[in-house]
Amino acid sequence: MYNSGKIIAGLVVFFFLATLPFLLNFGKANAKIEPSIDTPEINAMPKKHCVEPKAFMRSEHMQLLNNWRDQVVRNGNRIYVGSDGNEYTISLQNTCMKCHSNKKKFCDKCHNYMAVKPYCWGCHIAPKEKEA
Amino acid sequence: MKTVLPFFAVVILVLFPLFGVTVAHQTEIFFGVIVPYAAMAIFVVGFLYRVAKWGKSPVPFCIPTTCGQQKSLPWIKQDKLENPSTTMQVVGRMLLEVLVFRSLFRNMKTEMKEGKAVYGSEKLLWLAGLAFHWSFLFIFVRHYRFFVQDLPSVIQMMEGVDSFFQIGAPLFYMTDAVILGAVTFLLIRRVYLPQIRYISLAADFFPLFLILAIAISGILMRYFFKVHIVAVKQLALGLVSLNPIIPEGIGAIFYVHLFLICVLLMYFPFSKLMHMGGVFLSPTRNMANNSRIVRYINPWNYPVHVHTYEEYENDFRDKMKKAGLPVEKE
C-alpha cells in the first residue's frame, strides 16, 4: 500500500467513529424503563384512567400538551373533552400533575432516558414530589 | 428506466419490512437484529476494503489540480490553498474541500447568448449539496441519543440549535426541512435538466430515492405516526451493547426506517457514496504541487534494463571499426 501510514491512520479513525456506539456501550446492561403511576391520587381512583387511553398518551402526550397550551393561552378555552366523553380542566399543574404527582419517577423517567428536555418547566413550577 | 427502476426498488424496500412486521409476524428479529448487524458488518468491512484497495493503486504522476499561483520566486505571491506546496497547505485545501466543497463552488454554467458562449457562476448545486450534506451530518449525529446512555452536551447543544424555533411538540428540527428540500432539489435537477438527465445513471437515482425515503420515514415517525420511542432506544442500546432485544409494540414504521438505513449501509461500500472515503484519496486533491522541489518517482516504474552506448560500443566495436565508424574507445 502506498502512503500506508496516512491511509491506515485514517482507517483507524473511521473504524473508531463507526464502532463508537459499540465501544461506549460495551458490557453495559440495558435498563428497563417504566414510568411509575404509583401515587396516592392514582391509587385512590376506583378505575385508573387518564384523559386519553394509555397508548395514545404514550406517543401523543407532547402534542396534547402543546394543543392544551394553545387552547388556554390563545383561545382561553379551559375545557377538554376526552375521547371517552368526559370533560377535563385543561391545566398542566391542576390536572396532569394532580394525579401524576411524581414528576421524577414519571415525566423524568423517560425524558432523561431519551435525553429529551421539554421546556414545560421553564414557565411552570414542578409540584412537590408525592409517592404512595 | 434509469429513474423508474430505482424508484420502484425503493418502494419495494419500503414494503418489504412493512409487510414483514405487520402481516407476517415474528419477523422483528430479522428486521431489528439480523439485518442491522449484517448491514453494520458489510458497511465497516466493505469501507475498509475499498479504501485499502485504493491505497494499493499507485499514482504514477504528481497531478494535483492547480487553481492559483504556484510557489515560485519569493516576490511572487503563492496562492497557498489553491496551489499547495506543503503538506499543511494540502490539509488546509482538503479541509476547505471536505467542509465547504470549495471545488464545487467554482461550478460554472455555459449558455449561448446572442450566438456567443457566456460563462456564469452556478452556485445552486453547491448550495444544495452543502445544505444536504450538513443537515445529513446533523441528523446523523443527533441520532446518537439512541445509542448512548448519557448524551454528551455537544450533541444536546446541536439538538438545541436544530430545534431553536421551538415549533410544535415534539420540537420541529430545521435540518428535517433542509434535507428534504435539498434532496428534492438534487433529484429534480437530475430529472429536469436534459444534460444532467443524460449523464445520470440508475446508481445516481437510487441513493437519492433511498435517502429521500429514509428522511420521509423518519419525519413521519417523529411528527405523524409516532412510535414507542422508549422501546426504540431499548432496541438500539440492545444492539450496540451486543445484547439484542426486541421490545413490544414499537410500530411498523420504525422497522421501515431502520431497514432503509440498513440498505443504505449495505449499499454504501459498493456505490458512489464511497466518495466519503474517496475524497481523501483523490490524487488531484491530496497531493502537494511540489514536483519542482521534490522529484516525484512513479511507484510502478519497472526496473528497465538499460543498454548504454558504452555497452553498445563494447558489443560492436570491431564491426564499427571495420565499417569506418568513429569509436570513443580504441
GROMACS .gro file of N, CA and C in nm, chain A residues 1-4 6-8 10-12 14-35 58-67 69-70 109-119, chain B residues 37 40 43-44 47-48 51-52 54-59 87 144-151 156 159 166-171 223-224 226-230 233-235 237-243 245 248-249 276 281 299-300:
model
  330
    1MET      N    1   0.085  -0.121   0.000
    1MET     CA    2   0.000   0.000   0.000
    1MET      C    3   0.088   0.125   0.000
    2TYR      N    4   0.051   0.222  -0.083
    2TYR     CA    5   0.125   0.348  -0.087
    2TYR      C    6   0.073   0.441   0.021
    3ASN      N    7   0.156   0.526   0.073
    3ASN     CA    8   0.118   0.618   0.181
    3ASN      C    9   0.046   0.544   0.293
    4SER      N   10   0.094   0.423   0.325
    4SER     CA   11   0.018   0.338   0.415
    4SER      C   12   0.000   0.403   0.552
    6LYS      N   13  -0.054   0.719   0.641
    6LYS     CA   14  -0.168   0.811   0.644
    6LYS      C   15  -0.299   0.737   0.624
    7ILE      N   16  -0.301   0.642   0.530
    7ILE     CA   17  -0.426   0.572   0.500
    7ILE      C   18  -0.470   0.487   0.618
    8ILE      N   19  -0.375   0.416   0.679
    8ILE     CA   20  -0.412   0.332   0.792
    8ILE      C   21  -0.457   0.419   0.910
   10GLY      N   22  -0.609   0.703   0.886
   10GLY     CA   23  -0.745   0.745   0.851
   10GLY      C   24  -0.844   0.633   0.873
   11LEU      N   25  -0.806   0.512   0.836
   11LEU     CA   26  -0.897   0.398   0.851
   11LEU      C   27  -0.920   0.365   0.999
   12VAL      N   28  -0.816   0.384   1.081
   12VAL     CA   29  -0.834   0.362   1.225
   12VAL      C   30  -0.935   0.463   1.280
   14PHE      N   31  -1.172   0.609   1.110
   14PHE     CA   32  -1.303   0.567   1.059
   14PHE      C   33  -1.359   0.452   1.142
   15PHE      N   34  -1.276   0.351   1.166
   15PHE     CA   35  -1.323   0.234   1.241
   15PHE      C   36  -1.367   0.274   1.382
   16PHE      N   37  -1.291   0.363   1.443
   16PHE     CA   38  -1.323   0.410   1.578
   16PHE      C   39  -1.457   0.482   1.578
   17LEU      N   40  -1.476   0.573   1.482
   17LEU     CA   41  -1.602   0.650   1.477
   17LEU      C   42  -1.721   0.560   1.444
   18ALA      N   43  -1.699   0.466   1.350
   18ALA     CA   44  -1.810   0.381   1.307
   18ALA      C   45  -1.854   0.287   1.418
   19THR      N   46  -1.761   0.246   1.502
   19THR     CA   47  -1.797   0.149   1.606
   19THR      C   48  -1.807   0.215   1.743
   20LEU      N   49  -1.805   0.349   1.745
   20LEU     CA   50  -1.809   0.421   1.874
   20LEU      C   51  -1.926   0.379   1.963
   21PRO      N   52  -2.050   0.368   1.909
   21PRO     CA   53  -2.160   0.327   1.997
   21PRO      C   54  -2.136   0.190   2.060
   22PHE      N   55  -2.071   0.099   1.986
   22PHE     CA   56  -2.043  -0.033   2.041
   22PHE      C   57  -1.940  -0.023   2.153
   23LEU      N   58  -1.838   0.062   2.129
   23LEU     CA   59  -1.732   0.076   2.231
   23LEU      C   60  -1.788   0.140   2.357
   24LEU      N   61  -1.875   0.242   2.339
   24LEU     CA   62  -1.927   0.313   2.456
   24LEU      C   63  -2.020   0.226   2.539
   25ASN      N   64  -2.088   0.131   2.473
   25ASN     CA   65  -2.186   0.051   2.544
   25ASN      C   66  -2.137  -0.089   2.576
   26PHE      N   67  -2.007  -0.110   2.560
   26PHE     CA   68  -1.956  -0.246   2.578
   26PHE      C   69  -1.985  -0.295   2.720
   27GLY      N   70  -2.057  -0.406   2.728
   27GLY     CA   71  -2.082  -0.469   2.858
   27GLY      C   72  -2.181  -0.396   2.946
   28LYS      N   73  -2.252  -0.296   2.892
   28LYS     CA   74  -2.349  -0.224   2.975
   28LYS      C   75  -2.485  -0.292   2.968
   29ALA      N   76  -2.553  -0.294   3.082
   29ALA     CA   77  -2.684  -0.358   3.087
   29ALA      C   78  -2.789  -0.262   3.032
   30ASN      N   79  -2.891  -0.320   2.971
   30ASN     CA   80  -2.999  -0.241   2.913
   30ASN      C   81  -3.109  -0.225   3.020
   31ALA      N   82  -3.120  -0.106   3.077
   31ALA     CA   83  -3.215  -0.086   3.186
   31ALA      C   84  -3.358  -0.088   3.134
   32LYS      N   85  -3.451  -0.138   3.213
   32LYS     CA   86  -3.591  -0.136   3.173
   32LYS      C   87  -3.652  -0.006   3.225
   33ILE      N   88  -3.717   0.067   3.135
   33ILE     CA   89  -3.769   0.198   3.170
   33ILE      C   90  -3.920   0.192   3.173
   34GLU      N   91  -3.978   0.216   3.289
   34GLU     CA   92  -4.123   0.216   3.303
   34GLU      C   93  -4.161   0.332   3.395
   35PRO      N   94  -4.236   0.431   3.343
   35PRO     CA   95  -4.275   0.541   3.431
   35PRO      C   96  -4.370   0.491   3.541
   58ARG      N   97  -4.899   0.776   2.558
   58ARG     CA   98  -4.756   0.744   2.548
   58ARG      C   99  -4.693   0.811   2.427
   59SER      N  100  -4.763   0.808   2.313
   59SER     CA  101  -4.700   0.862   2.193
   59SER      C  102  -4.739   1.006   2.163
   60GLU      N  103  -4.856   1.049   2.211
   60GLU     CA  104  -4.905   1.181   2.168
   60GLU      C  105  -4.911   1.284   2.279
   61HIS      N  106  -4.862   1.251   2.401
   61HIS     CA  107  -4.882   1.345   2.513
   61HIS      C  108  -4.820   1.481   2.484
   62MET      N  109  -4.708   1.482   2.412
   62MET     CA  110  -4.643   1.612   2.388
   62MET      C  111  -4.729   1.700   2.299
   63GLN      N  112  -4.793   1.636   2.201
   63GLN     CA  113  -4.880   1.712   2.113
   63GLN      C  114  -5.007   1.758   2.186
   64LEU      N  115  -5.058   1.669   2.271
   64LEU     CA  116  -5.176   1.704   2.351
   64LEU      C  117  -5.147   1.825   2.440
   65LEU      N  118  -5.030   1.820   2.507
   65LEU     CA  119  -4.993   1.931   2.596
   65LEU      C  120  -4.973   2.060   2.517
   66ASN      N  121  -4.914   2.046   2.400
   66ASN     CA  122  -4.892   2.163   2.315
   66ASN      C  123  -5.026   2.224   2.272
   67ASN      N  124  -5.123   2.135   2.235
   67ASN     CA  125  -5.256   2.184   2.198
   67ASN      C  126  -5.325   2.248   2.318
   69ARG      N  127  -5.189   2.397   2.570
   69ARG     CA  128  -5.130   2.529   2.594
   69ARG      C  129  -5.190   2.631   2.499
   70ASP      N  130  -5.197   2.594   2.369
   70ASP     CA  131  -5.251   2.687   2.271
   70ASP      C  132  -5.398   2.718   2.301
  109LYS      N  133  -3.851   1.009   3.410
  109LYS     CA  134  -3.802   0.874   3.387
  109LYS      C  135  -3.767   0.853   3.238
  110CYS      N  136  -3.867   0.875   3.152
  110CYS     CA  137  -3.843   0.854   3.009
  110CYS      C  138  -3.764   0.970   2.949
  111HIS      N  139  -3.798   1.093   2.992
  111HIS     CA  140  -3.732   1.209   2.931
  111HIS      C  141  -3.581   1.203   2.952
  112ASN      N  142  -3.537   1.165   3.071
  112ASN     CA  143  -3.393   1.153   3.095
  112ASN      C  144  -3.334   1.041   3.012
  113TYR      N  145  -3.408   0.931   3.006
  113TYR     CA  146  -3.359   0.815   2.931
  113TYR      C  147  -3.340   0.852   2.783
  114MET      N  148  -3.435   0.931   2.731
  114MET     CA  149  -3.430   0.968   2.590
  114MET      C  150  -3.350   1.096   2.566
  115ALA      N  151  -3.295   1.154   2.673
  115ALA     CA  152  -3.222   1.281   2.663
  115ALA      C  153  -3.310   1.388   2.598
  116VAL      N  154  -3.435   1.396   2.645
  116VAL     CA  155  -3.526   1.499   2.598
  116VAL      C  156  -3.544   1.599   2.711
  117LYS      N  157  -3.541   1.727   2.676
  117LYS     CA  158  -3.561   1.829   2.780
  117LYS      C  159  -3.680   1.916   2.743
  118PRO      N  160  -3.802   1.874   2.781
  118PRO     CA  161  -3.917   1.956   2.747
  118PRO      C  162  -3.912   2.089   2.823
  119TYR      N  163  -3.961   2.194   2.758
  119TYR     CA  164  -3.948   2.325   2.822
  119TYR      C  165  -4.071   2.360   2.905
  169TYR      N  166  -2.717  -0.591   1.215
  169TYR     CA  167  -2.581  -0.640   1.238
  169TYR      C  168  -2.511  -0.669   1.106
  172MET      N  169  -2.418  -0.342   0.938
  172MET     CA  170  -2.304  -0.278   1.004
  172MET      C  171  -2.173  -0.347   0.962
  175PHE      N  172  -2.094  -0.272   0.600
  175PHE     CA  173  -2.051  -0.133   0.585
  175PHE      C  174  -1.905  -0.116   0.628
  176VAL      N  175  -1.874  -0.162   0.749
  176VAL     CA  176  -1.739  -0.137   0.802
  176VAL      C  177  -1.634  -0.212   0.721
  179PHE      N  178  -1.611  -0.080   0.362
  179PHE     CA  179  -1.546   0.052   0.358
  179PHE      C  180  -1.395   0.037   0.371
  180LEU      N  181  -1.352  -0.042   0.470
  180LEU     CA  182  -1.208  -0.062   0.490
  180LEU      C  183  -1.146  -0.126   0.366
  183VAL      N  184  -1.117   0.129   0.069
  183VAL     CA  185  -1.011   0.230   0.089
  183VAL      C  186  -0.873   0.164   0.079
  184ALA      N  187  -0.860   0.044   0.137
  184ALA     CA  188  -0.731  -0.025   0.130
  184ALA      C  189  -0.697  -0.056  -0.016
  186TRP      N  190  -0.791   0.113  -0.278
  186TRP     CA  191  -0.746   0.238  -0.340
  186TRP      C  192  -0.603   0.269  -0.299
  187GLY      N  193  -0.573   0.241  -0.173
  187GLY     CA  194  -0.439   0.268  -0.123
  187GLY      C  195  -0.334   0.187  -0.195
  188LYS      N  196  -0.375   0.072  -0.250
  188LYS     CA  197  -0.280  -0.014  -0.320
  188LYS      C  198  -0.257   0.032  -0.464
  189SER      N  199  -0.342   0.123  -0.513
  189SER     CA  200  -0.326   0.170  -0.651
  189SER      C  201  -0.216   0.275  -0.655
  190PRO      N  202  -0.116   0.256  -0.742
  190PRO     CA  203  -0.010   0.355  -0.750
  190PRO      C  204  -0.057   0.482  -0.820
  191VAL      N  205   0.000   0.594  -0.782
  191VAL     CA  206  -0.028   0.720  -0.851
  191VAL      C  207   0.096   0.752  -0.934
  219THR      N  208   0.258   1.989   0.296
  219THR     CA  209   0.153   1.903   0.348
  219THR      C  210   0.048   1.985   0.425
  276TYR      N  211  -2.736   0.994   1.784
  276TYR     CA  212  -2.657   0.934   1.891
  276TYR      C  213  -2.735   0.926   2.021
  277ARG      N  214  -2.843   1.003   2.032
  277ARG     CA  215  -2.918   0.995   2.156
  277ARG      C  216  -2.985   0.859   2.174
  278PHE      N  217  -2.992   0.782   2.066
  278PHE     CA  218  -3.047   0.648   2.078
  278PHE      C  219  -2.939   0.545   2.115
  279PHE      N  220  -2.813   0.586   2.108
  279PHE     CA  221  -2.706   0.487   2.120
  279PHE      C  222  -2.618   0.505   2.244
  280VAL      N  223  -2.638   0.611   2.319
  280VAL     CA  224  -2.561   0.627   2.443
  280VAL      C  225  -2.656   0.659   2.558
  281GLN      N  226  -2.615   0.617   2.677
  281GLN     CA  227  -2.700   0.639   2.796
  281GLN      C  228  -2.699   0.786   2.836
  282ASP      N  229  -2.579   0.845   2.843
  282ASP     CA  230  -2.569   0.985   2.881
  282ASP      C  231  -2.522   1.063   2.761
  283LEU      N  232  -2.610   1.145   2.708
  283LEU     CA  233  -2.580   1.216   2.584
  283LEU      C  234  -2.478   1.327   2.612
  288GLN      N  235  -2.634   1.760   2.269
  288GLN     CA  236  -2.752   1.828   2.320
  288GLN      C  237  -2.758   1.971   2.268
  291GLU      N  238  -2.873   1.966   1.913
  291GLU     CA  239  -3.019   1.949   1.911
  291GLU      C  240  -3.090   2.079   1.941
  298GLN      N  241  -3.848   2.618   1.836
  298GLN     CA  242  -3.945   2.560   1.928
  298GLN      C  243  -4.086   2.558   1.870
  299ILE      N  244  -4.095   2.502   1.749
  299ILE     CA  245  -4.226   2.492   1.683
  299ILE      C  246  -4.284   2.356   1.716
  300GLY      N  247  -4.406   2.354   1.770
  300GLY     CA  248  -4.479   2.229   1.792
  300GLY      C  249  -4.415   2.141   1.898
  301ALA      N  250  -4.476   2.025   1.915
  301ALA     CA  251  -4.421   1.926   2.006
  301ALA      C  252  -4.450   1.790   1.945
  302PRO      N  253  -4.354   1.704   1.928
  302PRO     CA  254  -4.211   1.722   1.953
  302PRO      C  255  -4.152   1.834   1.867
  303LEU      N  256  -4.050   1.898   1.922
  303LEU     CA  257  -3.995   2.017   1.857
  303LEU      C  258  -3.954   1.989   1.713
  355TYR      N  259  -4.315   1.307   1.366
  355TYR     CA  260  -4.422   1.406   1.380
  355TYR      C  261  -4.562   1.349   1.358
  356PHE      N  262  -4.575   1.237   1.286
  356PHE     CA  263  -4.710   1.194   1.248
  356PHE      C  264  -4.748   1.057   1.304
  358LYS      N  265  -4.652   0.820   1.535
  358LYS     CA  266  -4.549   0.808   1.639
  358LYS      C  267  -4.527   0.663   1.677
  359VAL      N  268  -4.403   0.635   1.719
  359VAL     CA  269  -4.369   0.501   1.762
  359VAL      C  270  -4.341   0.504   1.913
  360HIS      N  271  -4.326   0.386   1.970
  360HIS     CA  272  -4.295   0.377   2.113
  360HIS      C  273  -4.145   0.405   2.127
  361ILE      N  274  -4.113   0.531   2.152
  361ILE     CA  275  -3.976   0.579   2.138
  361ILE      C  276  -3.883   0.519   2.243
  362VAL      N  277  -3.934   0.495   2.363
  362VAL     CA  278  -3.850   0.436   2.467
  362VAL      C  279  -3.809   0.295   2.425
  365LYS      N  280  -3.526   0.309   2.176
  365LYS     CA  281  -3.393   0.325   2.236
  365LYS      C  282  -3.347   0.195   2.301
  366GLN      N  283  -3.442   0.121   2.360
  366GLN     CA  284  -3.403  -0.007   2.419
  366GLN      C  285  -3.350  -0.102   2.313
  367LEU      N  286  -3.416  -0.101   2.198
  367LEU     CA  287  -3.369  -0.186   2.087
  367LEU      C  288  -3.230  -0.141   2.041
  369LEU      N  289  -3.000   0.037   2.205
  369LEU     CA  290  -2.898   0.009   2.305
  369LEU      C  291  -2.868  -0.141   2.313
  370GLY      N  292  -2.973  -0.222   2.294
  370GLY     CA  293  -2.953  -0.366   2.293
  370GLY      C  294  -2.859  -0.408   2.181
  371LEU      N  295  -2.877  -0.345   2.065
  371LEU     CA  296  -2.791  -0.378   1.951
  371LEU      C  297  -2.646  -0.341   1.980
  372VAL      N  298  -2.623  -0.219   2.029
  372VAL     CA  299  -2.485  -0.173   2.043
  372VAL      C  300  -2.417  -0.231   2.167
  373SER      N  301  -2.496  -0.283   2.263
  373SER     CA  302  -2.431  -0.349   2.377
  373SER      C  303  -2.421  -0.500   2.353
  374LEU      N  304  -2.444  -0.540   2.228
  374LEU     CA  305  -2.435  -0.681   2.187
  374LEU      C  306  -2.524  -0.771   2.271
  375ASN      N  307  -2.639  -0.716   2.307
  375ASN     CA  308  -2.733  -0.789   2.390
  375ASN      C  309  -2.872  -0.763   2.334
  377ILE      N  310  -3.241  -0.707   2.204
  377ILE     CA  311  -3.376  -0.742   2.248
  377ILE      C  312  -3.474  -0.679   2.149
  380GLU      N  313  -4.172  -0.486   2.281
  380GLU     CA  314  -4.307  -0.498   2.224
  380GLU      C  315  -4.356  -0.362   2.174
  381GLY      N  316  -4.436  -0.368   2.069
  381GLY     CA  317  -4.516  -0.253   2.027
  381GLY      C  318  -4.441  -0.129   1.985
  408MET      N  319  -1.725   0.947   0.033
  408MET     CA  320  -1.695   0.986   0.169
  408MET      C  321  -1.551   0.953   0.206
  413LEU      N  322  -0.870   1.033  -0.084
  413LEU     CA  323  -0.773   0.959  -0.164
  413LEU      C  324  -0.765   1.009  -0.307
  431PRO      N  325   0.569   0.510  -0.877
  431PRO     CA  326   0.591   0.388  -0.798
  431PRO      C  327   0.590   0.261  -0.882
  432TRP      N  328   0.524   0.262  -0.998
  432TRP     CA  329   0.533   0.140  -1.079
  432TRP      C  330   0.635   0.150  -1.192
   0.00000   0.00000   0.00000
